[in-house]
mmCIF file of C-alpha atoms in Angstrom:
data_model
loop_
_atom_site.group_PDB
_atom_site.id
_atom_site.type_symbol
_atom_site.label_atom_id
_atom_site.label_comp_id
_atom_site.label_asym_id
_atom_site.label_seq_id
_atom_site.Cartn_x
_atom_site.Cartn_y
_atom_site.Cartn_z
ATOM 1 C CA UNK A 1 -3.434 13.549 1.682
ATOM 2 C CA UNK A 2 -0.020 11.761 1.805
ATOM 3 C CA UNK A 3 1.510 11.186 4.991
ATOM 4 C CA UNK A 4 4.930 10.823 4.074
ATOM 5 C CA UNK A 5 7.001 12.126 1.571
ATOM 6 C CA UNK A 6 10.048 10.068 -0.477
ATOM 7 C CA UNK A 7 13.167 11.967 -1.302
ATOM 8 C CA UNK A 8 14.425 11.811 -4.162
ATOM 9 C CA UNK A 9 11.612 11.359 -6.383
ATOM 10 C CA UNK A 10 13.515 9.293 -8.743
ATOM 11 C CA UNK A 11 16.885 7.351 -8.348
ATOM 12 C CA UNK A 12 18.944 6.163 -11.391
ATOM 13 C CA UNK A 13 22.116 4.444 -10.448
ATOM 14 C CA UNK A 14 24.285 0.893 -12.075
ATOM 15 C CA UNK A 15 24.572 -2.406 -10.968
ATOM 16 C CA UNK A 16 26.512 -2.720 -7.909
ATOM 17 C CA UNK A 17 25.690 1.042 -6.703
ATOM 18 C CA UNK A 18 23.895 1.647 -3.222
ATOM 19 C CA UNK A 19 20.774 3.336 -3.750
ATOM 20 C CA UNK A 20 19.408 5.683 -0.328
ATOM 21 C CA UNK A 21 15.933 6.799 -0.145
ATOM 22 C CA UNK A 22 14.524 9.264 2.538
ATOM 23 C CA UNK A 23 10.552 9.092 4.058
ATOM 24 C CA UNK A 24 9.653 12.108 6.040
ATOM 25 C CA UNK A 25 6.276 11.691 7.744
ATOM 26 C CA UNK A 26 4.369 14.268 9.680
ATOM 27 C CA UNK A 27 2.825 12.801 12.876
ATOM 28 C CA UNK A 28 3.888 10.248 15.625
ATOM 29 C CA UNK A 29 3.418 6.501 14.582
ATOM 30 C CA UNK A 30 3.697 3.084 15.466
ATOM 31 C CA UNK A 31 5.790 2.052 12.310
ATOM 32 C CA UNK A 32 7.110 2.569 9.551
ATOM 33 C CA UNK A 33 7.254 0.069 6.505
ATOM 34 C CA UNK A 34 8.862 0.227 3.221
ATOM 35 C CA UNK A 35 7.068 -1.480 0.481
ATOM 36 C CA UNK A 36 8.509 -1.936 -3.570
ATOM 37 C CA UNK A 37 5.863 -2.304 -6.594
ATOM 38 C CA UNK A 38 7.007 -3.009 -10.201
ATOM 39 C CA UNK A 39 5.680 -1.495 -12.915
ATOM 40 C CA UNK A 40 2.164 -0.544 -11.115
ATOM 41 C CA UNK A 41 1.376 -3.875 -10.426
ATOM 42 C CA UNK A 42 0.907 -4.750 -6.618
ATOM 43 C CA UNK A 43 3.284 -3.880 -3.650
ATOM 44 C CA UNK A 44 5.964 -5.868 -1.880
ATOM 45 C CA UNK A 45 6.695 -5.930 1.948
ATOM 46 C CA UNK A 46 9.912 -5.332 1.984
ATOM 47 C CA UNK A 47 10.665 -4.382 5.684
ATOM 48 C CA UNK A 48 9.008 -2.718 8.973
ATOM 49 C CA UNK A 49 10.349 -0.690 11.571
ATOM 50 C CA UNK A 50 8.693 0.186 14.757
ATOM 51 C CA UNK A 51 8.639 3.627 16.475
ATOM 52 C CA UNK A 52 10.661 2.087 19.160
ATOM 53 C CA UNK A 53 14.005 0.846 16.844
ATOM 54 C CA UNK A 54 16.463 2.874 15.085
ATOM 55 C CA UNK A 55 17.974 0.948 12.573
ATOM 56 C CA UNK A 56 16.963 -2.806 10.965
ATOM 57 C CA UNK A 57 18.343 -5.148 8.277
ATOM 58 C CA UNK A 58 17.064 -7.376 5.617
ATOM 59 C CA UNK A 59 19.265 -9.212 3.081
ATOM 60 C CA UNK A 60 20.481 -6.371 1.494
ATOM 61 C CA UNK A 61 18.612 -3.548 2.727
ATOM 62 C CA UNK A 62 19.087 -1.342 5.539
ATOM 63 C CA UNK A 63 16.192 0.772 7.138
ATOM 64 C CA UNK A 64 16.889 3.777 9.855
ATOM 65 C CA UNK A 65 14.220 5.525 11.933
ATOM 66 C CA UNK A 66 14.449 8.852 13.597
ATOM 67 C CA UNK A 67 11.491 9.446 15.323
ATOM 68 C CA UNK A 68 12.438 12.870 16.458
ATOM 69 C CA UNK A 69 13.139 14.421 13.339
ATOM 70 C CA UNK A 70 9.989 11.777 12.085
ATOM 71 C CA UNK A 71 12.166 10.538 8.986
ATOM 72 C CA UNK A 72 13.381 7.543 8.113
ATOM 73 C CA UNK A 73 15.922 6.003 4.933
ATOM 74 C CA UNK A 74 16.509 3.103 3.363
ATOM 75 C CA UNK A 75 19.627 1.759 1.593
ATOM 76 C CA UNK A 76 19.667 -0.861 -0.662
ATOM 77 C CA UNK A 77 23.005 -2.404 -0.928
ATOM 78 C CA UNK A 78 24.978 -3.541 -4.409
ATOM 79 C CA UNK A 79 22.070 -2.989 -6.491
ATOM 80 C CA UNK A 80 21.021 -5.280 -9.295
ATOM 81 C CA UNK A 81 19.024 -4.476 -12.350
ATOM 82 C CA UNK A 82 16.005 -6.589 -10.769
ATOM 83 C CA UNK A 83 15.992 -3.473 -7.947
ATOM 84 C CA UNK A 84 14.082 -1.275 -10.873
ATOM 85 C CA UNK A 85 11.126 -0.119 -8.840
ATOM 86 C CA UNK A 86 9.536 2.376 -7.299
ATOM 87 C CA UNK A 87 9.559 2.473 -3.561
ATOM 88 C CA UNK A 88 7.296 3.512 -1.244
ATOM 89 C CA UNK A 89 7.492 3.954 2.894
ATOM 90 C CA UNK A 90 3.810 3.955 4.864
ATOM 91 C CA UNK A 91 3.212 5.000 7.997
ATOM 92 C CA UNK A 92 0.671 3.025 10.310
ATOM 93 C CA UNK A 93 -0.268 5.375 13.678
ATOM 94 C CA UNK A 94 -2.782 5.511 16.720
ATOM 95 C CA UNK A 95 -4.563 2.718 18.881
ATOM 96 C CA UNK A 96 -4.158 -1.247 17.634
ATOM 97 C CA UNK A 97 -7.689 -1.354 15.517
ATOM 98 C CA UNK A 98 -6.449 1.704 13.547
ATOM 99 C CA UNK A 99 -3.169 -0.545 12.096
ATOM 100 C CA UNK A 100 -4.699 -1.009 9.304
ATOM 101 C CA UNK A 101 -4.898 2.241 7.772
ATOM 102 C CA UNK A 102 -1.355 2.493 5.909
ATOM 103 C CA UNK A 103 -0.489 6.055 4.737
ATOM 104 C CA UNK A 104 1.672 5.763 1.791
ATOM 105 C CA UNK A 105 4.144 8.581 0.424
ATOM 106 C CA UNK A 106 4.458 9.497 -2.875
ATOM 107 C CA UNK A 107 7.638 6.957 -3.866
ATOM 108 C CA UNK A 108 10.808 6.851 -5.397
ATOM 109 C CA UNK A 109 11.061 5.655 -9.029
ATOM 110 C CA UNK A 110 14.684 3.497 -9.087
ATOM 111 C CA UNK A 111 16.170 2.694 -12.086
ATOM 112 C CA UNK A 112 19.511 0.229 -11.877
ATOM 113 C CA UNK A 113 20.788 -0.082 -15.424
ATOM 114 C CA UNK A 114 23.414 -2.896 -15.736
ATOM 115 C CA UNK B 1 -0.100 -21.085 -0.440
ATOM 116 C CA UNK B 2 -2.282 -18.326 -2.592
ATOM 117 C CA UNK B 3 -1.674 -15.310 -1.872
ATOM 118 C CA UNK B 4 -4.035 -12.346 -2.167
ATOM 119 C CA UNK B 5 -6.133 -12.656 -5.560
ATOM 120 C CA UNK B 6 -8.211 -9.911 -7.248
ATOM 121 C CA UNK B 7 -10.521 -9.571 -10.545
ATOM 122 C CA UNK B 8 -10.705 -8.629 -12.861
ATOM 123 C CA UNK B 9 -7.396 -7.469 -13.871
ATOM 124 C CA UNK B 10 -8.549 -4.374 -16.238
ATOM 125 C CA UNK B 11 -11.698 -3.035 -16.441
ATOM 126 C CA UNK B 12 -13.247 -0.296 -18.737
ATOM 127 C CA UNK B 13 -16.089 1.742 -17.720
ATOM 128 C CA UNK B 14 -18.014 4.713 -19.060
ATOM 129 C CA UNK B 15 -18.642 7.617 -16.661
ATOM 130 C CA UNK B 16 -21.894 7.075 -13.964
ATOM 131 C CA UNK B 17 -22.122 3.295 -14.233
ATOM 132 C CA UNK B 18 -20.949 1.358 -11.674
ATOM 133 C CA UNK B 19 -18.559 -1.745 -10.917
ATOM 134 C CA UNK B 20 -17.523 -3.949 -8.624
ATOM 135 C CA UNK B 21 -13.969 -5.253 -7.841
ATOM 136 C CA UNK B 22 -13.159 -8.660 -6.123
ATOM 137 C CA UNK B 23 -10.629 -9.823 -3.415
ATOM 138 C CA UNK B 24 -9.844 -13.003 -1.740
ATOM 139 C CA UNK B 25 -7.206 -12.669 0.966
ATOM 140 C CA UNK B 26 -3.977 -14.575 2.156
ATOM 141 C CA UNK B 27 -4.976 -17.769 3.529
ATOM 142 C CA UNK B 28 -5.012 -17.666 6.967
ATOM 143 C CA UNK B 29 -5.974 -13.841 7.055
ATOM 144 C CA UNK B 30 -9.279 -12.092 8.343
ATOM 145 C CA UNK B 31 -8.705 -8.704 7.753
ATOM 146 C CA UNK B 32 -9.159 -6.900 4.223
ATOM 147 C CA UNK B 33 -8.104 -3.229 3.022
ATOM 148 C CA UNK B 34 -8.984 -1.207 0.031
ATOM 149 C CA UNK B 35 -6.355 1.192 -1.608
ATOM 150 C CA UNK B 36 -6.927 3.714 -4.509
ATOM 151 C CA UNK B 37 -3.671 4.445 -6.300
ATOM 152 C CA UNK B 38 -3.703 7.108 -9.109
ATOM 153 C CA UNK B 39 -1.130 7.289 -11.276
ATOM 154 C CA UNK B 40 2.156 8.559 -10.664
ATOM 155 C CA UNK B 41 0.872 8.546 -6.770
ATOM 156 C CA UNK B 42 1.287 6.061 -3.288
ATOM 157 C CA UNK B 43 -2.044 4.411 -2.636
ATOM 158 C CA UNK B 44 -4.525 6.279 -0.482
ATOM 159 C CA UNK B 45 -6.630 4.274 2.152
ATOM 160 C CA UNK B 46 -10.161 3.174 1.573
ATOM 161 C CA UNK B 47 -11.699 0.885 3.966
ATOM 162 C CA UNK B 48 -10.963 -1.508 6.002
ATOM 163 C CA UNK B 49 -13.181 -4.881 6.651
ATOM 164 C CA UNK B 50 -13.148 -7.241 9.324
ATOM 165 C CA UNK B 51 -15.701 -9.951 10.656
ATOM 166 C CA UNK B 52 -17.837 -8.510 7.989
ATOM 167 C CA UNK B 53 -17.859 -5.081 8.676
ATOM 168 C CA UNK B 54 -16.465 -1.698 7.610
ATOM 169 C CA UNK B 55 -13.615 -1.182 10.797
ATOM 170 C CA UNK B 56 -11.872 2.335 9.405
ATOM 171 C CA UNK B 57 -12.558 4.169 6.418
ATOM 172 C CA UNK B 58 -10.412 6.830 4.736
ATOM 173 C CA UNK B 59 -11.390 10.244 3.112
ATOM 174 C CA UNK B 60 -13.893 8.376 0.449
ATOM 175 C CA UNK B 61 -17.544 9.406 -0.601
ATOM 176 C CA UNK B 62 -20.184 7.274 -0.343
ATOM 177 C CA UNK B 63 -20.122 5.914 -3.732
ATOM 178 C CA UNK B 64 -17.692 3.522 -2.548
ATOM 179 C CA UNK B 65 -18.838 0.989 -0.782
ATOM 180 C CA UNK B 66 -17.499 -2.479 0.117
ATOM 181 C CA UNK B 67 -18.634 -5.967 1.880
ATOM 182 C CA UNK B 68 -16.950 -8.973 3.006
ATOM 183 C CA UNK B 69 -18.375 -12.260 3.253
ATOM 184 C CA UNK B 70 -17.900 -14.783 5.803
ATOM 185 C CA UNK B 71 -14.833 -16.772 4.164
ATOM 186 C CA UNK B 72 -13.515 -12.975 4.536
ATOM 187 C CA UNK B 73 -13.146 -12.266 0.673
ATOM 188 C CA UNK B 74 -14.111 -8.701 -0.030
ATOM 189 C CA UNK B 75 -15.869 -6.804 -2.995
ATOM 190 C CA UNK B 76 -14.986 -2.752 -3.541
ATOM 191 C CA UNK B 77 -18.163 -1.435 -5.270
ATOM 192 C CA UNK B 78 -18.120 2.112 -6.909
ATOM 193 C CA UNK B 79 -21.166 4.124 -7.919
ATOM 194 C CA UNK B 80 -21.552 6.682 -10.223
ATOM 195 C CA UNK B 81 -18.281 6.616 -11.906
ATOM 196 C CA UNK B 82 -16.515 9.289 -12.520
ATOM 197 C CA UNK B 83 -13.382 10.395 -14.796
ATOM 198 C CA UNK B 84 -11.065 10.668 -11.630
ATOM 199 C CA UNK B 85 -11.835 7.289 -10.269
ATOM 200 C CA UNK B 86 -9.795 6.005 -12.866
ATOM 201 C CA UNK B 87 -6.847 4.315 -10.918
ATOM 202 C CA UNK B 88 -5.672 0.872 -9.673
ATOM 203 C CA UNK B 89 -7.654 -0.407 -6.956
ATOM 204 C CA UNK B 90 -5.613 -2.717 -4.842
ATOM 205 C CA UNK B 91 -6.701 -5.273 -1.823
ATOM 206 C CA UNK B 92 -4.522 -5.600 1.219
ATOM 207 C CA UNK B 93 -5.249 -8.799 4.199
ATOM 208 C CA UNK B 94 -3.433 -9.076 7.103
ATOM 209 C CA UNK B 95 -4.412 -10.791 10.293
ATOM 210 C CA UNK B 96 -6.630 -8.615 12.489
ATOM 211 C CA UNK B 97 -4.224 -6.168 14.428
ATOM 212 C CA UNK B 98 -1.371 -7.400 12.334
ATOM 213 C CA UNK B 99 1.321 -5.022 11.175
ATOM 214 C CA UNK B 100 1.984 -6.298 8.303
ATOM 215 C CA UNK B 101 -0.225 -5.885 5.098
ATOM 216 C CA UNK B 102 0.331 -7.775 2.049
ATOM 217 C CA UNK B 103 -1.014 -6.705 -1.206
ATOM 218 C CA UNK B 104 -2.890 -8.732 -4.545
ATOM 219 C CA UNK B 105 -1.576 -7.420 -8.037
ATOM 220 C CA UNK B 106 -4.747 -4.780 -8.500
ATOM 221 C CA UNK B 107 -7.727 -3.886 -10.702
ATOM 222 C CA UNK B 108 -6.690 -1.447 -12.843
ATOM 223 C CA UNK B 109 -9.704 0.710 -13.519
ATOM 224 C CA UNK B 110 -10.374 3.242 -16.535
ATOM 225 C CA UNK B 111 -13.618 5.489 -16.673
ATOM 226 C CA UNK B 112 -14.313 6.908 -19.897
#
């Protein structure tokens, strides 16, 4: 089962657009990462926030948490073409030796057309 | 510095045999994690190995099974294939209670 879910399920938007994606996630964690894969080839860090910060940058992205309403967004700024992904946030919860065990949401398919 | 590496890329199988999927982490890195990702959906958790044994292990029969060896590459082995394990199977290493996972390019995997 997925632990978080990605709103919208698909983004299109041009070059030079922000693009905002929502992860809602269903039980109390330790962080939350957002991760990009092109074209269903592997996945990119892109950013983690921990259960303890609210907001974090990264270039040109922009990641919030709200732990009490257990979502969390992230903005991409001035888009380019080379955004054209889908993204994904995963949730990592419980006791240190448990870290491992990402739980990924479902994504959000971006499309940036020049 | 390599990153993660997996074979094969693609792989075609018929329904009940069995494969085997390679991994060799991030230099530097211990710990190794198995994802399933059918298409159209995020990856779902497998396993998890570190210092040669299976540390976690996600909602998975026992037809998959995994090992890693002491230079802490890993091997995802799947018995008794069928239709629905068709999906790209992709290898995660990290340092052992790192946060931070980072991923090979996948095995894509098609049961016929």
């Amino acid at each position: 089962s997925q632990q978080g879910e990605e709103d919208p399920q698909a983004l299109s938007i041009q070059e030079g657009e922000n693009a905002t994606m929502n992860c809602s996630y269903k039980t109390s964690i330790n962080n939350l990462q957002w991760y990009r894969q092109n074209s269903g080839r592997g996945l990119v860090h892109l950013i983690l926030i921990r259960s303890n910060e609210r907001e974090k940058h990264s270039g040109r992205l922009r990641v919030t948490l709200d732990t009490s309403k257990k979502s969390s967004s992230l903005l991409i700024t001035a888009s380019r073409a080379a955004d054209t992904a889908s993204y994904f946030c995963a949730t990592a919860a419980g006791a240190t030796d448990s870290w491992g065990k990402l739980q990924f949401g479902a994504g959000t398919q971006v499309v940036v057309t020049p | 510095d390599a990153g993660v590496t997996q074979s094969p890329t693609h792989l075609i199988k018929t329904r009940g045999q069995q494969v085997t999927l390679r991994c060799s982490p991030k230099s530097g890195h211990d710990t190794v994690s198995w994802y399933q990702q059918a298409l159209g959906q995020g990856p779902q958790f497998i396993f998890q190995y570190y210092e040669e044994e299976e540390r976690q292990r996600g909602n998975f029969p026992d037809r998959f099974s995994g090992h890693q060896f002491p230079n802490y590459s890993s091997e995802l082995n799947v018995n008794a294939l069928l239709l629905g394990d068709s999906a790209l199977y992709l290898c995660a290493s990290s340092l052992a209670g790192g946060e931070t996972q980072y991923f090979g390019p996948g095995t894509r995997l098609l049961v016929l």
